[in-house]
PDB file of C-alpha atoms and ligand atoms in Angstrom:
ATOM      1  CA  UNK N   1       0.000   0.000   0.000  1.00 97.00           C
ATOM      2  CA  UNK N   2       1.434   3.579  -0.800  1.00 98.00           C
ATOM      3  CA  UNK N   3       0.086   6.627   1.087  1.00 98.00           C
ATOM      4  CA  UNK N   4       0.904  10.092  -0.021  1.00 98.00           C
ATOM      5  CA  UNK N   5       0.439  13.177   2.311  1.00 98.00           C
ATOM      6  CA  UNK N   6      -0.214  16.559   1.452  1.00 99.00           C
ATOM      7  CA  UNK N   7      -0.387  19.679   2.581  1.00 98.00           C
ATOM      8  CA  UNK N   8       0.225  23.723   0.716  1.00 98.00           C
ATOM      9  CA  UNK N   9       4.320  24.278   0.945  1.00 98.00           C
ATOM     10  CA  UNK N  10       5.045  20.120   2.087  1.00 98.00           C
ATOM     11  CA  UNK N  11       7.265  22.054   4.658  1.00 98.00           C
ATOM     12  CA  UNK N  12       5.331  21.744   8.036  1.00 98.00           C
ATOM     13  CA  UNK N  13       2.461  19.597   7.853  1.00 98.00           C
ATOM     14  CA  UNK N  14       2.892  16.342   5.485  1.00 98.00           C
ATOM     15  CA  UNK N  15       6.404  16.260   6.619  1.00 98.00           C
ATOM     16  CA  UNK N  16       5.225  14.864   9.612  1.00 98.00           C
ATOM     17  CA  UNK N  17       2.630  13.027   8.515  1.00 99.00           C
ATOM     18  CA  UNK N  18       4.870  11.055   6.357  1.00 98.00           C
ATOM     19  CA  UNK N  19       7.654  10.712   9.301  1.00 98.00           C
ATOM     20  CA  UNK N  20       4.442   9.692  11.561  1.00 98.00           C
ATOM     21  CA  UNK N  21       2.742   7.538   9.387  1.00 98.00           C
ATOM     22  CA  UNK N  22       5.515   5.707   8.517  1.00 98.00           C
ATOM     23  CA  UNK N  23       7.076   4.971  12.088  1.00 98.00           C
ATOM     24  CA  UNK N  24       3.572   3.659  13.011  1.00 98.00           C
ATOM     25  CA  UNK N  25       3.081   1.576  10.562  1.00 98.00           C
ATOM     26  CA  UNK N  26       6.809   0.143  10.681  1.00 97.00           C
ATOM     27  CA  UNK N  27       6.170  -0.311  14.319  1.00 97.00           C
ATOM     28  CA  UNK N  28       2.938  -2.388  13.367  1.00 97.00           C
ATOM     29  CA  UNK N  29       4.742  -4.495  11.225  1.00 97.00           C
ATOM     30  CA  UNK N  30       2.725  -3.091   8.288  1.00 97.00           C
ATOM     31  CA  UNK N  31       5.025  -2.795   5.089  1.00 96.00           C
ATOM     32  CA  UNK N  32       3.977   0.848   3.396  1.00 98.00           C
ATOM     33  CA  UNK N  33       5.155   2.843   1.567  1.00 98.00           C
ATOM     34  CA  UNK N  34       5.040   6.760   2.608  1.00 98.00           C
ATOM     35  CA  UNK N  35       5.937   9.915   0.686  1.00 98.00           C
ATOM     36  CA  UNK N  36       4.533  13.545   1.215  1.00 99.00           C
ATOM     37  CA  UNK N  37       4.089  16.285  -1.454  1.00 99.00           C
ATOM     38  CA  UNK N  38       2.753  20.140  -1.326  1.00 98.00           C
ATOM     39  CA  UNK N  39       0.216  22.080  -3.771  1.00 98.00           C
ATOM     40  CA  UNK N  40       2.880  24.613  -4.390  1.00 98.00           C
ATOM     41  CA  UNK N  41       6.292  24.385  -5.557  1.00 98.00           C
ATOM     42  CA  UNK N  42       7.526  27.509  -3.937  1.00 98.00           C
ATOM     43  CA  UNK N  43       9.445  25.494  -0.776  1.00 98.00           C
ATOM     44  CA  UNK N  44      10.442  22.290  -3.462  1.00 98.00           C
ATOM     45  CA  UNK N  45      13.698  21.377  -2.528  1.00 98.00           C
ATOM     46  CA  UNK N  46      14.083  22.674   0.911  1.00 98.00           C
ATOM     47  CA  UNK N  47      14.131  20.523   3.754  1.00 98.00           C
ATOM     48  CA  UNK N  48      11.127  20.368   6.843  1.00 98.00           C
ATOM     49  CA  UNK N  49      10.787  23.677   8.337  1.00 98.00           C
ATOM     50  CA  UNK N  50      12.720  23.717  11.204  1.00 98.00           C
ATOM     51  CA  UNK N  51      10.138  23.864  13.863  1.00 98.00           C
ATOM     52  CA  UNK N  52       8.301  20.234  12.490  1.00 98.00           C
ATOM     53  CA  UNK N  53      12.409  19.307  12.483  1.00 98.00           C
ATOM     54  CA  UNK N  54      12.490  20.483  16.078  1.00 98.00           C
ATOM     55  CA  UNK N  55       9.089  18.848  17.329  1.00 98.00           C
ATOM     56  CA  UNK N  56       9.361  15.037  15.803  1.00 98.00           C
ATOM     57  CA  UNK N  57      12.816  14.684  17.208  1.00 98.00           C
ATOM     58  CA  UNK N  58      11.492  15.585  20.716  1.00 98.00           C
ATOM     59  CA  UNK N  59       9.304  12.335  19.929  1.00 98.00           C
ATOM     60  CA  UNK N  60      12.486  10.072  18.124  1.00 98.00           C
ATOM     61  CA  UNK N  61      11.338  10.639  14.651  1.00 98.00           C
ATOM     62  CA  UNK N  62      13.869  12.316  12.142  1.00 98.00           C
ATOM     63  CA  UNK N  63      12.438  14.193   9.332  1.00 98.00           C
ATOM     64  CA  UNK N  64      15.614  16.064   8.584  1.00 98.00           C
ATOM     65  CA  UNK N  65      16.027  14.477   5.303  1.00 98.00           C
ATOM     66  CA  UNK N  66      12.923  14.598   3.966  1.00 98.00           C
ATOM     67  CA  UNK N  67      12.835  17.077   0.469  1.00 98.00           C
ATOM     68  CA  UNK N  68       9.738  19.295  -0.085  1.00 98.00           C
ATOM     69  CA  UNK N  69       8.184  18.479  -3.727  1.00 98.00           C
ATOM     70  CA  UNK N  70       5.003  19.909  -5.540  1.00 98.00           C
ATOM     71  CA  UNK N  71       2.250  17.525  -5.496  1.00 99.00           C
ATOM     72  CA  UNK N  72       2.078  16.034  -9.625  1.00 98.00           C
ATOM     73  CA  UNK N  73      -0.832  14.473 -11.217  1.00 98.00           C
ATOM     74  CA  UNK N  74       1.492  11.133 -11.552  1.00 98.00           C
ATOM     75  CA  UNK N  75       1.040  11.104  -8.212  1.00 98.00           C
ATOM     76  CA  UNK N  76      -2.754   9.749  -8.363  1.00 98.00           C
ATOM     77  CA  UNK N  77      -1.591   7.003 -10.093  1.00 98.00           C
ATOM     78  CA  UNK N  78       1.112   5.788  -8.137  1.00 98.00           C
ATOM     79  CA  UNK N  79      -0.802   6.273  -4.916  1.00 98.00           C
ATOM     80  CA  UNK N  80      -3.658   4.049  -3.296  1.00 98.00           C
ATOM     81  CA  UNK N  81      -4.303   6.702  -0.690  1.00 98.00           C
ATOM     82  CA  UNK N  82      -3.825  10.524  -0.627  1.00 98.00           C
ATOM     83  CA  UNK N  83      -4.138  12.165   2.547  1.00 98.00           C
ATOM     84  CA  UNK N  84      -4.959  16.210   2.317  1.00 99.00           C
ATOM     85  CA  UNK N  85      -4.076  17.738   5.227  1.00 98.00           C
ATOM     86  CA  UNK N  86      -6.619  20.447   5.057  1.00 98.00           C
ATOM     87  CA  UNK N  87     -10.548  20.852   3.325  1.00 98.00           C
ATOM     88  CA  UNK N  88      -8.695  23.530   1.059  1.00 98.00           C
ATOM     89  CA  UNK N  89      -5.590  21.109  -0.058  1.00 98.00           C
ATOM     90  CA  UNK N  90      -8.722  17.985  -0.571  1.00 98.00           C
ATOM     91  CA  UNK N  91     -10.602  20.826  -2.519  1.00 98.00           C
ATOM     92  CA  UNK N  92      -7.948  21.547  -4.746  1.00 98.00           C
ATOM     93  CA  UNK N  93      -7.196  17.711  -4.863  1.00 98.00           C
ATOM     94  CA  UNK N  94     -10.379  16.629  -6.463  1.00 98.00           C
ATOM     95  CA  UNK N  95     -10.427  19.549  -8.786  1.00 98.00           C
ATOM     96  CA  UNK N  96      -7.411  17.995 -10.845  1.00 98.00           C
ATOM     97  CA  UNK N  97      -8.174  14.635 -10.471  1.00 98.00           C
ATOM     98  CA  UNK N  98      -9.463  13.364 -14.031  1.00 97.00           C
ATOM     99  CA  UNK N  99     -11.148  10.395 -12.760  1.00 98.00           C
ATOM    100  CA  UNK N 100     -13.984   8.846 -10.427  1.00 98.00           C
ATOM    101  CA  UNK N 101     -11.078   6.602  -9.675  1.00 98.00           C
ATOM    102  CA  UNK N 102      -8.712   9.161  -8.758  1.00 98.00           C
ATOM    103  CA  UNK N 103     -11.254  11.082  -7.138  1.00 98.00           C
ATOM    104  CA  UNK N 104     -11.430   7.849  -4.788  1.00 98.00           C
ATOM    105  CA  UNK N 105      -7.884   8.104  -3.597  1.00 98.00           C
ATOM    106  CA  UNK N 106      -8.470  11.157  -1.963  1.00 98.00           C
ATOM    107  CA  UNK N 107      -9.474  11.712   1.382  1.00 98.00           C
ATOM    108  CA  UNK N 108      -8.883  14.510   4.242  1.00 98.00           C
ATOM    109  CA  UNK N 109      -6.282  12.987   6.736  1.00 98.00           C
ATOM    110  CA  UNK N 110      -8.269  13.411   9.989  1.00 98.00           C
ATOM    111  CA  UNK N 111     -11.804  12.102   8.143  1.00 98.00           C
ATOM    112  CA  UNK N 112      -9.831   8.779   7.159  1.00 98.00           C
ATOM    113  CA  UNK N 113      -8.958   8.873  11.358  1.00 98.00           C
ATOM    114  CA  UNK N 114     -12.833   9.178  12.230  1.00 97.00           C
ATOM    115  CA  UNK N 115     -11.588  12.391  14.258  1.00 97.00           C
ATOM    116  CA  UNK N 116     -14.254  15.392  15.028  1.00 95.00           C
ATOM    117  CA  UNK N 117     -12.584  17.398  12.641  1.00 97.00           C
ATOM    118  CA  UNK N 118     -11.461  17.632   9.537  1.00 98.00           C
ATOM    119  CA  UNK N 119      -8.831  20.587   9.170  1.00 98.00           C
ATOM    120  CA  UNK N 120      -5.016  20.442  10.561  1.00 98.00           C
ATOM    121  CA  UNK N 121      -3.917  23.883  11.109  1.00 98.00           C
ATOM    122  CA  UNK N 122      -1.379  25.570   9.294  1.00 98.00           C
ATOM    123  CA  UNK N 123       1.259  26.148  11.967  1.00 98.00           C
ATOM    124  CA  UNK N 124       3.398  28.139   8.915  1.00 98.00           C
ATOM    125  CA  UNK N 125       2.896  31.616  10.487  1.00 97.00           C
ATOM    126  CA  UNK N 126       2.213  30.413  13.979  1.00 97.00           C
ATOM    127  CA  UNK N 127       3.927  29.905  17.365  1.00 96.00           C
ATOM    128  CA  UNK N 128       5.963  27.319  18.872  1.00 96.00           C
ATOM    129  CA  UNK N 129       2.867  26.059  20.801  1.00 97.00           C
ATOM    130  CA  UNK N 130       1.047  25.866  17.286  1.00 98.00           C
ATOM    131  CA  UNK N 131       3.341  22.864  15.938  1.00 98.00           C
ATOM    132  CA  UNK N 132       3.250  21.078  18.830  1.00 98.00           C
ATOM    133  CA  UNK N 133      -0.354  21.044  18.925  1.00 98.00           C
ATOM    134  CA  UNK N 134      -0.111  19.743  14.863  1.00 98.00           C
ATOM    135  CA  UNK N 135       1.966  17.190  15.831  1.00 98.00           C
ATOM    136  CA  UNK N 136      -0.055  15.389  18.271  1.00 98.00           C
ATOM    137  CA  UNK N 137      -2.954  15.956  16.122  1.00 98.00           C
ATOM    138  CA  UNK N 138      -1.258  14.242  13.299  1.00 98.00           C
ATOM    139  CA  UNK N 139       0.494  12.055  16.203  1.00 98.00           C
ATOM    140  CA  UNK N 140      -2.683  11.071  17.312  1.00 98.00           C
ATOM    141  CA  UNK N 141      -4.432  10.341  14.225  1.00 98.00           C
ATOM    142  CA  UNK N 142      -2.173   8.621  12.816  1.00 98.00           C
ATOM    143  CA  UNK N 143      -2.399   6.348  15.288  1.00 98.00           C
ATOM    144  CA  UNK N 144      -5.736   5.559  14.541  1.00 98.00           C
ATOM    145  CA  UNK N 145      -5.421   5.315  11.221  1.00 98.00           C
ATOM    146  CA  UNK N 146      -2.743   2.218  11.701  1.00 98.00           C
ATOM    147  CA  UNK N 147      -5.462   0.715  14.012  1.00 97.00           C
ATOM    148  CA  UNK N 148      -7.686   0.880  11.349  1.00 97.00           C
ATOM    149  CA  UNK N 149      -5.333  -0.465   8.401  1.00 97.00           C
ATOM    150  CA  UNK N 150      -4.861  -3.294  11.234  1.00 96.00           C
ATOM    151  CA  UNK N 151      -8.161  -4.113  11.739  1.00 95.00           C
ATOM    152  CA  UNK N 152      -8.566  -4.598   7.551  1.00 90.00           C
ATOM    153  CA  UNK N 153      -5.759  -7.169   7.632  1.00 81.00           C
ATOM    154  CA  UNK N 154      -6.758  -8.935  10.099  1.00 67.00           C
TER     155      UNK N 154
HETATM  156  P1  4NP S   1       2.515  23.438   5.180  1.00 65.67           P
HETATM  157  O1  4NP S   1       2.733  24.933   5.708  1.00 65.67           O
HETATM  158  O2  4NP S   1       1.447  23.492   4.120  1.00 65.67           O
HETATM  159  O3  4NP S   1       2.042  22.702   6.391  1.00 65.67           O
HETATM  160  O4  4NP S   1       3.850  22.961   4.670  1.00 65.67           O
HETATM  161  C1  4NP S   1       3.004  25.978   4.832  1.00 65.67           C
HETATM  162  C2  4NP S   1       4.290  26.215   4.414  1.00 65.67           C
HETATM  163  C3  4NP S   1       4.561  27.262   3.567  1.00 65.67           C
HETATM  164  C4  4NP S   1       3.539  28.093   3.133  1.00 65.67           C
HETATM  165  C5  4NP S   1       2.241  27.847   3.547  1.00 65.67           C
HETATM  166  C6  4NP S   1       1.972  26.789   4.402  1.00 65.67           C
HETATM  167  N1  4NP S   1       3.821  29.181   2.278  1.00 65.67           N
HETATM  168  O5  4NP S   1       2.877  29.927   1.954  1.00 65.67           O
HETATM  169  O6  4NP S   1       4.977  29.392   1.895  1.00 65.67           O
END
């Protein structure tokens, strides 16, 4: 299974959804695949903001050499399951998607984790405090989410 995260700049967010995801899902002896991408190109290239850098190795995860990359329609092919960070990223999503099919693939992140919402801030311009709190949201739904690709398996 290959799971693709996205967010706008693929700088803050999907970074740590990917480095999330896929520590979970190693831990849970699941064997995916996990890449993250971002619906502009203006960061491709650069490496996690520092701040998502900063919070997932307080929790053992290193994201450090993760590469930012714009989000390419290739990408709904050689993806089961793309995870938009935000209802503006999953808008955006199913507007280039040229397919029922494709249309399929896509799903907001926190939806897929049955959470009560459906939006993960964007901690970009925000505090400290602000990318902690996105990183146990992610943290904590993508916890679920294993649970729940678990539960299929099984
Ligand atoms: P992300 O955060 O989508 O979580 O990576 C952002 C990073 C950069 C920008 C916006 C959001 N930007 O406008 O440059």
């Amino acid at each position: 299974m290959k799971l693709l995260m996205v967010c706008l700049g693929n700088i803050c967010r999907s970074p740590l959804a990917e480095g999330i995801m896929q520590e979970k899902l190693k831990k849970a002896g699941l064997d995916f695949f996990v890449d993250s991408a971002g619906m502009i190109s203006y960061h491709a290239g650069e490496c996690p903001d520092h701040r998502s850098i900063e919070i997932a190795k307080q929790f053992g995860i290193d994201i450090s050499g993760q590469v930012a990359r714009k989000f390419t329609k290739n990408d709904f092919e050689n993806f089961d399951l793309i995870f938009a960070m935000d209802t503006s990223v999953y808008e955006e999503l199913i507007s280039i998607a040229s397919s029922e099919k494709q249309k399929a693939k896509i799903h907001r992140f926190l939806d897929f984790a049955d959470w009560e919402s459906s939006e993960v801030p964007d901690p970009y311009y925000g505090s400290k405090k602000d990318f902690e709190e996105v990183y146990h949201l992610i943290n904590d739904a993508s916890e679920k989410i294993t649970k729940k690709f678990l539960s299929k398996i099984k």
